GROMACS .gro file of C-alpha atoms in nm:
model
  260
    1UNK     CA    1   0.000   0.000   0.000
    2UNK     CA    2   0.140   0.335  -0.100
    3UNK     CA    3   0.108   0.561   0.202
    4UNK     CA    4   0.273   0.884   0.297
    5UNK     CA    5   0.391   0.910   0.657
    6UNK     CA    6   0.136   1.065   0.888
    7UNK     CA    7   0.250   1.353   1.106
    8UNK     CA    8   0.139   1.307   1.464
    9UNK     CA    9  -0.019   1.595   1.649
   10UNK     CA   10   0.112   1.728   1.979
   11UNK     CA   11  -0.051   1.888   2.279
   12UNK     CA   12  -0.176   2.237   2.221
   13UNK     CA   13  -0.249   2.161   1.853
   14UNK     CA   14  -0.591   2.115   1.699
   15UNK     CA   15  -0.719   1.759   1.707
   16UNK     CA   16  -0.849   1.588   1.392
   17UNK     CA   17  -1.190   1.732   1.467
   18UNK     CA   18  -1.047   2.080   1.513
   19UNK     CA   19  -1.267   2.130   1.821
   20UNK     CA   20  -1.018   2.070   2.104
   21UNK     CA   21  -0.711   2.265   2.218
   22UNK     CA   22  -0.503   2.123   2.502
   23UNK     CA   23  -0.792   1.889   2.579
   24UNK     CA   24  -1.046   2.170   2.628
   25UNK     CA   25  -1.352   2.233   2.409
   26UNK     CA   26  -1.328   2.541   2.191
   27UNK     CA   27  -1.680   2.679   2.130
   28UNK     CA   28  -1.573   2.894   1.836
   29UNK     CA   29  -1.413   2.601   1.657
   30UNK     CA   30  -1.709   2.376   1.730
   31UNK     CA   31  -1.939   2.642   1.585
   32UNK     CA   32  -1.722   2.674   1.274
   33UNK     CA   33  -1.726   2.297   1.225
   34UNK     CA   34  -2.105   2.284   1.261
   35UNK     CA   35  -2.136   2.558   1.000
   36UNK     CA   36  -1.895   2.374   0.768
   37UNK     CA   37  -2.093   2.051   0.797
   38UNK     CA   38  -2.423   2.231   0.743
   39UNK     CA   39  -2.285   2.401   0.429
   40UNK     CA   40  -2.161   2.062   0.307
   41UNK     CA   41  -2.498   1.897   0.366
   42UNK     CA   42  -2.683   2.177   0.185
   43UNK     CA   43  -2.425   2.184  -0.097
   44UNK     CA   44  -2.451   1.809  -0.149
   45UNK     CA   45  -2.829   1.836  -0.161
   46UNK     CA   46  -2.799   2.100  -0.434
   47UNK     CA   47  -2.543   1.885  -0.618
   48UNK     CA   48  -2.764   1.576  -0.602
   49UNK     CA   49  -3.046   1.782  -0.755
   50UNK     CA   50  -2.816   1.896  -1.040
   51UNK     CA   51  -2.812   2.251  -0.909
   52UNK     CA   52  -2.437   2.284  -0.954
   53UNK     CA   53  -2.425   2.664  -0.954
   54UNK     CA   54  -2.582   2.670  -0.608
   55UNK     CA   55  -2.368   2.380  -0.488
   56UNK     CA   56  -2.040   2.554  -0.575
   57UNK     CA   57  -2.047   2.845  -0.322
   58UNK     CA   58  -2.187   2.622  -0.048
   59UNK     CA   59  -1.913   2.363  -0.094
   60UNK     CA   60  -1.644   2.633  -0.107
   61UNK     CA   61  -1.778   2.774   0.220
   62UNK     CA   62  -1.769   2.427   0.371
   63UNK     CA   63  -1.415   2.361   0.250
   64UNK     CA   64  -1.297   2.694   0.390
   65UNK     CA   65  -1.451   2.602   0.724
   66UNK     CA   66  -1.277   2.266   0.745
   67UNK     CA   67  -0.943   2.419   0.649
   68UNK     CA   68  -0.980   2.709   0.893
   69UNK     CA   69  -1.034   2.467   1.181
   70UNK     CA   70  -0.752   2.236   1.075
   71UNK     CA   71  -0.997   1.951   1.011
   72UNK     CA   72  -0.829   1.823   0.696
   73UNK     CA   73  -0.833   1.460   0.817
   74UNK     CA   74  -1.208   1.466   0.879
   75UNK     CA   75  -1.409   1.233   0.649
   76UNK     CA   76  -1.644   1.523   0.573
   77UNK     CA   77  -1.347   1.724   0.446
   78UNK     CA   78  -1.276   1.454   0.187
   79UNK     CA   79  -1.645   1.440   0.096
   80UNK     CA   80  -1.633   1.815   0.042
   81UNK     CA   81  -1.332   1.781  -0.190
   82UNK     CA   82  -1.509   1.505  -0.386
   83UNK     CA   83  -1.832   1.701  -0.422
   84UNK     CA   84  -1.661   2.026  -0.518
   85UNK     CA   85  -1.441   1.857  -0.779
   86UNK     CA   86  -1.742   1.671  -0.922
   87UNK     CA   87  -1.938   1.996  -0.930
   88UNK     CA   88  -1.669   2.165  -1.142
   89UNK     CA   89  -1.655   1.856  -1.364
   90UNK     CA   90  -2.029   1.881  -1.427
   91UNK     CA   91  -1.993   2.253  -1.497
   92UNK     CA   92  -1.718   2.164  -1.749
   93UNK     CA   93  -1.470   2.376  -1.557
   94UNK     CA   94  -1.210   2.105  -1.590
   95UNK     CA   95  -0.903   2.304  -1.482
   96UNK     CA   96  -1.065   2.376  -1.147
   97UNK     CA   97  -1.190   2.019  -1.120
   98UNK     CA   98  -0.839   1.888  -1.186
   99UNK     CA   99  -0.693   2.093  -0.902
  100UNK     CA  100  -0.940   1.949  -0.652
  101UNK     CA  101  -0.902   1.594  -0.784
  102UNK     CA  102  -0.525   1.632  -0.739
  103UNK     CA  103  -0.577   1.746  -0.381
  104UNK     CA  104  -0.818   1.459  -0.326
  105UNK     CA  105  -0.575   1.201  -0.466
  106UNK     CA  106  -0.285   1.324  -0.252
  107UNK     CA  107  -0.506   1.354   0.053
  108UNK     CA  108  -0.641   1.002   0.011
  109UNK     CA  109  -0.288   0.863  -0.027
  110UNK     CA  110  -0.174   1.035   0.293
  111UNK     CA  111  -0.481   0.958   0.503
  112UNK     CA  112  -0.453   0.634   0.699
  113UNK     CA  113  -0.831   0.594   0.715
  114UNK     CA  114  -0.882   0.603   0.336
  115UNK     CA  115  -0.951   0.265   0.181
  116UNK     CA  116  -0.743   0.149  -0.113
  117UNK     CA  117  -1.054   0.161  -0.333
  118UNK     CA  118  -1.111   0.526  -0.240
  119UNK     CA  119  -0.756   0.611  -0.349
  120UNK     CA  120  -0.811   0.429  -0.680
  121UNK     CA  121  -1.140   0.611  -0.745
  122UNK     CA  122  -0.974   0.948  -0.676
  123UNK     CA  123  -0.702   0.867  -0.930
  124UNK     CA  124  -0.959   0.750  -1.185
  125UNK     CA  125  -1.140   1.081  -1.155
  126UNK     CA  126  -0.812   1.266  -1.202
  127UNK     CA  127  -0.733   1.062  -1.515
  128UNK     CA  128  -1.075   1.139  -1.662
  129UNK     CA  129  -1.020   1.512  -1.604
  130UNK     CA  130  -0.679   1.500  -1.774
  131UNK     CA  131  -0.851   1.347  -2.076
  132UNK     CA  132  -1.114   1.621  -2.084
  133UNK     CA  133  -0.831   1.876  -2.091
  134UNK     CA  134  -0.660   1.685  -2.375
  135UNK     CA  135  -0.367   1.615  -2.144
  136UNK     CA  136  -0.328   1.270  -2.294
  137UNK     CA  137   0.018   1.188  -2.156
  138UNK     CA  138  -0.091   1.287  -1.807
  139UNK     CA  139  -0.407   1.079  -1.845
  140UNK     CA  140  -0.210   0.774  -1.960
  141UNK     CA  141   0.040   0.815  -1.675
  142UNK     CA  142  -0.238   0.847  -1.419
  143UNK     CA  143  -0.410   0.535  -1.553
  144UNK     CA  144  -0.081   0.344  -1.529
  145UNK     CA  145  -0.039   0.462  -1.170
  146UNK     CA  146  -0.400   0.368  -1.094
  147UNK     CA  147  -0.360   0.018  -1.233
  148UNK     CA  148  -0.027  -0.034  -1.054
  149UNK     CA  149  -0.180   0.077  -0.724
  150UNK     CA  150  -0.490  -0.139  -0.776
  151UNK     CA  151  -0.271  -0.444  -0.848
  152UNK     CA  152  -0.090  -0.399  -0.517
  153UNK     CA  153  -0.383  -0.312  -0.295
  154UNK     CA  154  -0.716  -0.442  -0.427
  155UNK     CA  155  -0.839  -0.804  -0.457
  156UNK     CA  156  -0.831  -0.930  -0.817
  157UNK     CA  157  -1.208  -0.976  -0.829
  158UNK     CA  158  -1.281  -0.614  -0.740
  159UNK     CA  159  -1.526  -0.449  -0.978
  160UNK     CA  160  -1.304  -0.142  -1.009
  161UNK     CA  161  -1.059  -0.344  -1.221
  162UNK     CA  162  -1.319  -0.370  -1.493
  163UNK     CA  163  -1.378   0.005  -1.479
  164UNK     CA  164  -1.002   0.070  -1.501
  165UNK     CA  165  -0.953  -0.168  -1.794
  166UNK     CA  166  -1.248  -0.038  -1.998
  167UNK     CA  167  -1.169   0.328  -1.929
  168UNK     CA  168  -0.797   0.282  -2.003
  169UNK     CA  169  -0.872   0.096  -2.325
  170UNK     CA  170  -1.113   0.365  -2.442
  171UNK     CA  171  -0.853   0.633  -2.369
  172UNK     CA  172  -0.596   0.446  -2.581
  173UNK     CA  173  -0.843   0.395  -2.867
  174UNK     CA  174  -0.944   0.760  -2.866
  175UNK     CA  175  -0.619   0.944  -2.816
  176UNK     CA  176  -0.306   0.739  -2.893
  177UNK     CA  177  -0.241   0.836  -3.254
  178UNK     CA  178   0.083   0.649  -3.329
  179UNK     CA  179  -0.014   0.299  -3.451
  180UNK     CA  180   0.287   0.129  -3.295
  181UNK     CA  181   0.236   0.288  -2.955
  182UNK     CA  182  -0.138   0.219  -2.968
  183UNK     CA  183  -0.073  -0.146  -3.055
  184UNK     CA  184   0.186  -0.187  -2.779
  185UNK     CA  185  -0.034  -0.025  -2.517
  186UNK     CA  186  -0.338  -0.227  -2.623
  187UNK     CA  187  -0.139  -0.551  -2.611
  188UNK     CA  188  -0.002  -0.471  -2.265
  189UNK     CA  189  -0.353  -0.399  -2.143
  190UNK     CA  190  -0.483  -0.720  -2.302
  191UNK     CA  191  -0.222  -0.917  -2.110
  192UNK     CA  192  -0.328  -0.747  -1.788
  193UNK     CA  193  -0.689  -0.840  -1.863
  194UNK     CA  194  -0.588  -1.203  -1.899
  195UNK     CA  195  -0.384  -1.188  -1.581
  196UNK     CA  196  -0.686  -1.061  -1.391
  197UNK     CA  197  -0.937  -1.284  -1.576
  198UNK     CA  198  -1.109  -0.994  -1.753
  199UNK     CA  199  -1.050  -1.109  -2.111
  200UNK     CA  200  -1.415  -1.056  -2.201
  201UNK     CA  201  -1.462  -0.738  -1.995
  202UNK     CA  202  -1.707  -0.916  -1.771
  203UNK     CA  203  -1.807  -0.729  -1.458
  204UNK     CA  204  -1.614  -0.849  -1.156
  205UNK     CA  205  -1.745  -0.900  -0.806
  206UNK     CA  206  -1.573  -0.777  -0.495
  207UNK     CA  207  -1.514  -1.115  -0.332
  208UNK     CA  208  -1.339  -0.960  -0.033
  209UNK     CA  209  -1.673  -0.825   0.091
  210UNK     CA  210  -1.934  -1.056   0.235
  211UNK     CA  211  -2.254  -1.086   0.036
  212UNK     CA  212  -2.450  -0.967   0.337
  213UNK     CA  213  -2.432  -0.587   0.316
  214UNK     CA  214  -2.565  -0.535   0.667
  215UNK     CA  215  -2.331  -0.312   0.859
  216UNK     CA  216  -2.146  -0.188   0.550
  217UNK     CA  217  -2.081   0.178   0.497
  218UNK     CA  218  -2.235   0.349   0.195
  219UNK     CA  219  -1.895   0.344   0.022
  220UNK     CA  220  -1.855  -0.029   0.083
  221UNK     CA  221  -2.201  -0.100  -0.058
  222UNK     CA  222  -2.116   0.105  -0.366
  223UNK     CA  223  -1.787  -0.074  -0.421
  224UNK     CA  224  -1.951  -0.414  -0.379
  225UNK     CA  225  -2.163  -0.351  -0.689
  226UNK     CA  226  -2.081  -0.477  -1.040
  227UNK     CA  227  -1.867  -0.248  -1.251
  228UNK     CA  228  -2.156  -0.119  -1.464
  229UNK     CA  229  -2.340  -0.003  -1.152
  230UNK     CA  230  -2.024   0.161  -1.020
  231UNK     CA  231  -1.995   0.355  -1.347
  232UNK     CA  232  -2.354   0.470  -1.312
  233UNK     CA  233  -2.301   0.583  -0.953
  234UNK     CA  234  -1.975   0.757  -1.036
  235UNK     CA  235  -2.128   0.942  -1.330
  236UNK     CA  236  -1.945   1.265  -1.245
  237UNK     CA  237  -1.624   1.130  -1.395
  238UNK     CA  238  -1.763   0.863  -1.625
  239UNK     CA  239  -1.820   0.962  -1.986
  240UNK     CA  240  -2.188   0.937  -2.068
  241UNK     CA  241  -2.103   0.734  -2.375
  242UNK     CA  242  -1.870   0.492  -2.195
  243UNK     CA  243  -2.112   0.198  -2.222
  244UNK     CA  244  -2.148   0.229  -2.598
  245UNK     CA  245  -1.775   0.289  -2.637
  246UNK     CA  246  -1.699  -0.015  -2.424
  247UNK     CA  247  -1.937  -0.221  -2.635
  248UNK     CA  248  -1.765  -0.110  -2.955
  249UNK     CA  249  -1.424  -0.191  -2.811
  250UNK     CA  250  -1.540  -0.536  -2.707
  251UNK     CA  251  -1.693  -0.607  -3.048
  252UNK     CA  252  -1.372  -0.498  -3.221
  253UNK     CA  253  -1.166  -0.712  -2.987
  254UNK     CA  254  -1.387  -1.012  -3.058
  255UNK     CA  255  -1.348  -0.959  -3.433
  256UNK     CA  256  -0.971  -0.934  -3.401
  257UNK     CA  257  -0.969  -1.257  -3.203
  258UNK     CA  258  -1.174  -1.436  -3.468
  259UNK     CA  259  -0.954  -1.315  -3.753
  260UNK     CA  260  -0.628  -1.344  -3.563
   0.00000   0.00000   0.00000
């Protein structure tokens, strides 16, 4: 698992909730945190109703509140980063989205409480934003990093592998112009598919999770779903045409296999 070293707090410094100093409650900080969480809740409600222009200032206010109180390890802080980045992605303000996805990716890597799947999803979102900005080399590099991290940290049957493979393959088909490079990259990806038993792009199942979802967090329930459902639920970074593109890629691959 790729983790940055965590710096430990000392007495007299804000705790991870930002509400305690030298063991004593700080009413002003507690009030600021309540306001930050309320702004996040309202901003997420606006986001979920596709009211992105209203969501933006609310989420910025929330993010400012978490940062002002030193609560940058709080799970709600990461949720705020996710929602704000996704909001900019929906608004097609990709440069701003990229900045927040970069912060999210680094923050997830450093945070000991982030699951490996959360780190992978953050990197996938960053790769998708690079593609939108026509930063093809950066997108390819981020996909390579994502796949390498997933190989080291996620069970082989995890549904995210199918998302990575399909998305990476579509990126190569769309943007790698040189025929030799495209062929080499496609072949390397095909070999990875075989290694992970995804030769037919079939949706994987997260075998590491029990089938009984009782007691799971919302994130765990999401990640336990088949890849197609994950794409649907992560629509902020998924291209709307990914299903049709994936189908075309699979048909072409099948034809190549038949004629090979």
